[in-house]
Short mmCIF file of N, CA and C in Angstrom, two decimals:
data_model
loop_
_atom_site.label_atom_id
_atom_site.label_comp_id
_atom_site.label_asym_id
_atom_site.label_seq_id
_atom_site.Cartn_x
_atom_site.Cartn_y
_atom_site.Cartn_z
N UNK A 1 49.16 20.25 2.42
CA UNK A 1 49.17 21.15 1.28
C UNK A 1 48.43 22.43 1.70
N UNK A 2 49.04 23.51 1.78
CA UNK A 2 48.08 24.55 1.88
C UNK A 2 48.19 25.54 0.70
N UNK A 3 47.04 26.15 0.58
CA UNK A 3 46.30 26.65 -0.61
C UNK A 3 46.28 28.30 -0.43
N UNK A 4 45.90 28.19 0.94
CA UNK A 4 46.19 29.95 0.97
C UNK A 4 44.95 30.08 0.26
N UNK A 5 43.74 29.47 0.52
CA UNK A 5 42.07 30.10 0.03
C UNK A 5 42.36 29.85 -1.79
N UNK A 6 43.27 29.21 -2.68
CA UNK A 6 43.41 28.93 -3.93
C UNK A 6 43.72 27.84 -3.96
N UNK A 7 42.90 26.73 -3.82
CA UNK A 7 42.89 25.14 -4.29
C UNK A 7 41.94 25.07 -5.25
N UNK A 8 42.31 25.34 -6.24
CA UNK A 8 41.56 25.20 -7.41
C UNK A 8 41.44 23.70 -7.73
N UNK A 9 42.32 22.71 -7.16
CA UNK A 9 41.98 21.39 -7.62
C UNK A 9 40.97 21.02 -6.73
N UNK A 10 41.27 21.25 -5.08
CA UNK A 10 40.19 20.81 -4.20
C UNK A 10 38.95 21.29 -4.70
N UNK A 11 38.61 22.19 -5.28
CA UNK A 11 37.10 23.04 -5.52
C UNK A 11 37.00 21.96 -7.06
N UNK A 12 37.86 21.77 -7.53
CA UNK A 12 36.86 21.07 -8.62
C UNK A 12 36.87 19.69 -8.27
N UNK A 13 37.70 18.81 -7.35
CA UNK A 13 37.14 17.31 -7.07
C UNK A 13 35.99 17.81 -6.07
N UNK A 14 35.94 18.74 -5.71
CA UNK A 14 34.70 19.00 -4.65
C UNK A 14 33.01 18.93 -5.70
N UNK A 15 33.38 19.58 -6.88
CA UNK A 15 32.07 19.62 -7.52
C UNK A 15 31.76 18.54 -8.52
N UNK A 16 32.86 18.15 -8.73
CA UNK A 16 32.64 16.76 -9.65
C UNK A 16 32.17 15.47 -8.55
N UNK A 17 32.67 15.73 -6.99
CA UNK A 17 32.34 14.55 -6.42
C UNK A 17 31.07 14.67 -6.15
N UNK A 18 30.41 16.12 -5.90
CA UNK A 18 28.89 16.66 -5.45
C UNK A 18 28.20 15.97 -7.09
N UNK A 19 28.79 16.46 -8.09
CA UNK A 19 28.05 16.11 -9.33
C UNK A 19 27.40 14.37 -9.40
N UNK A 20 28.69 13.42 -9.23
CA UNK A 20 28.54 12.39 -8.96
C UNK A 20 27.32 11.86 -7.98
N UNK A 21 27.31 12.30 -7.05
CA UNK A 21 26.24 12.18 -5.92
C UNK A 21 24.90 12.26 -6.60
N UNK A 22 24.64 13.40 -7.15
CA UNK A 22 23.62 13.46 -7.55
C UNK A 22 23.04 12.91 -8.94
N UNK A 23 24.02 12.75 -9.41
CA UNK A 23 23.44 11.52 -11.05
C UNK A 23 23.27 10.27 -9.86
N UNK A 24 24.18 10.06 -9.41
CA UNK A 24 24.22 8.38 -8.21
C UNK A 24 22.58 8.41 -7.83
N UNK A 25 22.19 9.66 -7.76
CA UNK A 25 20.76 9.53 -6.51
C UNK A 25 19.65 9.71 -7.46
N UNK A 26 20.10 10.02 -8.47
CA UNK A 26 18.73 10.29 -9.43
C UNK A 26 18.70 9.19 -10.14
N UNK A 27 19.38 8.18 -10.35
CA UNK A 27 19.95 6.54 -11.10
C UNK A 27 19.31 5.87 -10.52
N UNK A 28 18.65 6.17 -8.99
CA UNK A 28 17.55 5.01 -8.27
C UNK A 28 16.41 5.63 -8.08
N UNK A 29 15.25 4.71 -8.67
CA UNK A 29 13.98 4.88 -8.77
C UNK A 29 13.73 4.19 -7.25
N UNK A 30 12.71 5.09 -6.31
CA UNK A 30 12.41 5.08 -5.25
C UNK A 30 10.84 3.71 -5.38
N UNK A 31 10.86 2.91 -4.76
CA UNK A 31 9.62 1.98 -4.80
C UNK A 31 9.78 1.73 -3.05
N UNK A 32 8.18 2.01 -2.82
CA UNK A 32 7.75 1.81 -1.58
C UNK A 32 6.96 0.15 -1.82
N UNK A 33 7.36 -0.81 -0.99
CA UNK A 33 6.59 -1.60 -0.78
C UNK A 33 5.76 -2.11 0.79
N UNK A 34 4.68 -2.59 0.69
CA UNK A 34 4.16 -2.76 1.76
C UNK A 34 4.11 -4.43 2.08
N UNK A 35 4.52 -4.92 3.65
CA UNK A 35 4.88 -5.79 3.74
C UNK A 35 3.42 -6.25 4.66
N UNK A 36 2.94 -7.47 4.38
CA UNK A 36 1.70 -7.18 5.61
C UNK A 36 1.64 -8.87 5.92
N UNK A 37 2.06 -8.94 7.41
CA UNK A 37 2.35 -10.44 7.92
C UNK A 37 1.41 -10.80 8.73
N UNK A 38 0.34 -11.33 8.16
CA UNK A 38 -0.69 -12.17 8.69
C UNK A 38 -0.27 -12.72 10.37
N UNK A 39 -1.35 -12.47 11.20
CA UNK A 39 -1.29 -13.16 12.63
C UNK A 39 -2.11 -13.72 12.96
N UNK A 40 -2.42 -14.70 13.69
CA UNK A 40 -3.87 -15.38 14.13
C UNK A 40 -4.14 -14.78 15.06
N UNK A 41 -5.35 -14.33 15.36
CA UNK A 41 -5.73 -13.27 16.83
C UNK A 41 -6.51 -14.83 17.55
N UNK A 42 -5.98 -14.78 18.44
CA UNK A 42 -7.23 -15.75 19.06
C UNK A 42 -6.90 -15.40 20.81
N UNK A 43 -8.27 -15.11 21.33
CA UNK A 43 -8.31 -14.30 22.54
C UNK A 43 -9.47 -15.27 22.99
N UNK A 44 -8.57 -16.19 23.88
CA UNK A 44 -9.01 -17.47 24.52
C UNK A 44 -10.16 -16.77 25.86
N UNK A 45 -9.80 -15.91 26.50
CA UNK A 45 -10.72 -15.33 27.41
C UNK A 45 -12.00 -14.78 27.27
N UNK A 46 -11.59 -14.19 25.68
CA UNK A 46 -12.84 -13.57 25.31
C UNK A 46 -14.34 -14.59 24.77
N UNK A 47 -13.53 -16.18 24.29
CA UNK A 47 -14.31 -17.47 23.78
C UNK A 47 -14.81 -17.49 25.18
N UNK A 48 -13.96 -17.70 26.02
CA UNK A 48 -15.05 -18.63 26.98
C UNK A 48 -16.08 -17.36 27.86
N UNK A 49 -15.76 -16.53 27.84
CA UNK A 49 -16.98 -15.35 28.44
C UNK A 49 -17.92 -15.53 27.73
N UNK A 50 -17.70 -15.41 26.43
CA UNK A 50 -18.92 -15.35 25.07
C UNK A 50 -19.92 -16.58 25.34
N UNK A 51 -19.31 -17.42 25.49
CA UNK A 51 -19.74 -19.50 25.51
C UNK A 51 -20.18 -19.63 27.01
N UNK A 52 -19.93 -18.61 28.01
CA UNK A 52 -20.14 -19.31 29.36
C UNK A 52 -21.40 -19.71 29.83
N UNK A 53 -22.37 -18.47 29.27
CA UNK A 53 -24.36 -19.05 29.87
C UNK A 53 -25.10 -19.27 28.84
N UNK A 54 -24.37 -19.97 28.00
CA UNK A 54 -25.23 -20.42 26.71
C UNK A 54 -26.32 -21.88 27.32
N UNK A 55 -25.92 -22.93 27.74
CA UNK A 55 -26.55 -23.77 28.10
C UNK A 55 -26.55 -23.84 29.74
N UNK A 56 -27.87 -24.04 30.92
CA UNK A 56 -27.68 -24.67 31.88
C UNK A 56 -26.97 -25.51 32.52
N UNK A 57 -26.25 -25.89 33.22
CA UNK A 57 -25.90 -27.41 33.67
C UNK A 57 -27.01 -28.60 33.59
N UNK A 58 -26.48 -29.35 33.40
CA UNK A 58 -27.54 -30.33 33.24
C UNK A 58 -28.23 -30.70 34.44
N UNK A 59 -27.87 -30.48 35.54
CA UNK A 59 -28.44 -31.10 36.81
C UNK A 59 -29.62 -29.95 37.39
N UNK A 60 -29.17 -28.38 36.29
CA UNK A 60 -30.50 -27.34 36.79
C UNK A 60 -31.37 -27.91 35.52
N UNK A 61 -31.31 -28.48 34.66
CA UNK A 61 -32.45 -28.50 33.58
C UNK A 61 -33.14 -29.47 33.54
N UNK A 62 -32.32 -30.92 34.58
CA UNK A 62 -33.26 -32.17 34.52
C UNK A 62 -33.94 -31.57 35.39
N UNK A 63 -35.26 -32.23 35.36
CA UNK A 63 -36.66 -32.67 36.63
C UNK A 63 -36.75 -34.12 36.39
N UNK A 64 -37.48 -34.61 37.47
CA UNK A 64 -37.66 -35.84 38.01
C UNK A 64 -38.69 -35.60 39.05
N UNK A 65 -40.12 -36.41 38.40
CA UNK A 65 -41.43 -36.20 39.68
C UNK A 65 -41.30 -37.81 39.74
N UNK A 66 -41.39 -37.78 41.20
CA UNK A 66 -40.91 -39.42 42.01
C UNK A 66 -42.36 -39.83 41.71
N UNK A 67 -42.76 -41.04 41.53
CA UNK A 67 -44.12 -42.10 41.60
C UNK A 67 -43.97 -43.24 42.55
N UNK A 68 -44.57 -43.47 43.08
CA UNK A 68 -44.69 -44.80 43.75
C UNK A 68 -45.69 -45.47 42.86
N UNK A 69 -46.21 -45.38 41.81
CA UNK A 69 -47.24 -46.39 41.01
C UNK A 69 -46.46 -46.47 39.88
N UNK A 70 -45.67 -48.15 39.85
CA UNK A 70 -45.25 -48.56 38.55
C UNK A 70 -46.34 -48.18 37.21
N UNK A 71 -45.19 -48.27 36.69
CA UNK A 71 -46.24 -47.90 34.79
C UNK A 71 -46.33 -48.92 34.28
N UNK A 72 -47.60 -49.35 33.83
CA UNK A 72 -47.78 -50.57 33.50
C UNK A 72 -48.62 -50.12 31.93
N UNK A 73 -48.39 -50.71 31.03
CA UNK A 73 -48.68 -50.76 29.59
C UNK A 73 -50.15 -50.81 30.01
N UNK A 74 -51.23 -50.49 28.89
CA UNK A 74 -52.71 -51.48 28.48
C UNK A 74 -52.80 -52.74 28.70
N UNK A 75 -53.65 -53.26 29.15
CA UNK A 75 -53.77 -54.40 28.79
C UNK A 75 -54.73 -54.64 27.78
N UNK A 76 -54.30 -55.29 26.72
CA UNK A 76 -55.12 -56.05 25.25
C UNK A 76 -55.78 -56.89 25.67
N UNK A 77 -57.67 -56.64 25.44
CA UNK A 77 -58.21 -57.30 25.63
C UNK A 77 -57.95 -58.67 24.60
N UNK A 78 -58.00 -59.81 25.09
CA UNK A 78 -57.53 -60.93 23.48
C UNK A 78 -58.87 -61.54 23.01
N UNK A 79 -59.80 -61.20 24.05
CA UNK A 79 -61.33 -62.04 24.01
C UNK A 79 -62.17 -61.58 22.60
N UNK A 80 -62.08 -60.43 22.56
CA UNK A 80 -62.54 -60.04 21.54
C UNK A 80 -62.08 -60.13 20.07
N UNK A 81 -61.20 -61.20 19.95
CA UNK A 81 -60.90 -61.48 18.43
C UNK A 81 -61.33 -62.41 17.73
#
């Protein structure tokens, strides 16, 4: 179809379809929501650096002074009762 610059029908489905558009876009109320998805952080390298010189080994913290004289209790005198 040519118009020769006079399409008077094209120019008005042109502004009724623009019209449309814009009731269409003003008909939705815009809502932002925020989505927030929980993660477990757990930074296994950082536990055991933290935990590493908390306690000695046990073999630097025992002592042991050797005796050669068994330990022998009191002896209860019994005479005196």
């Amino acid at each position: 179809m040519h118009c020769n610059g006079q399409c008077v029908l094209m120019k008005k489905l042109k502004k009724l379809e623009d019209k449309q558009d814009k009731e269409h876009a003003s008909n939705f109320n815009k809502v932002e929501v925020a989505i927030v998805i929980p993660t477990k952080l757990v930074l296994p390298e950082l536990i055991k650096i933290a935990f590493k010189n908390i306690t000695p080994p046990y073999n630097k913290s025992y002592s042991y002074l050797f005796s050669n004289c068994p330990f022998l209790p009191p002896k209860r005198n019994c005479s005196g009762l």
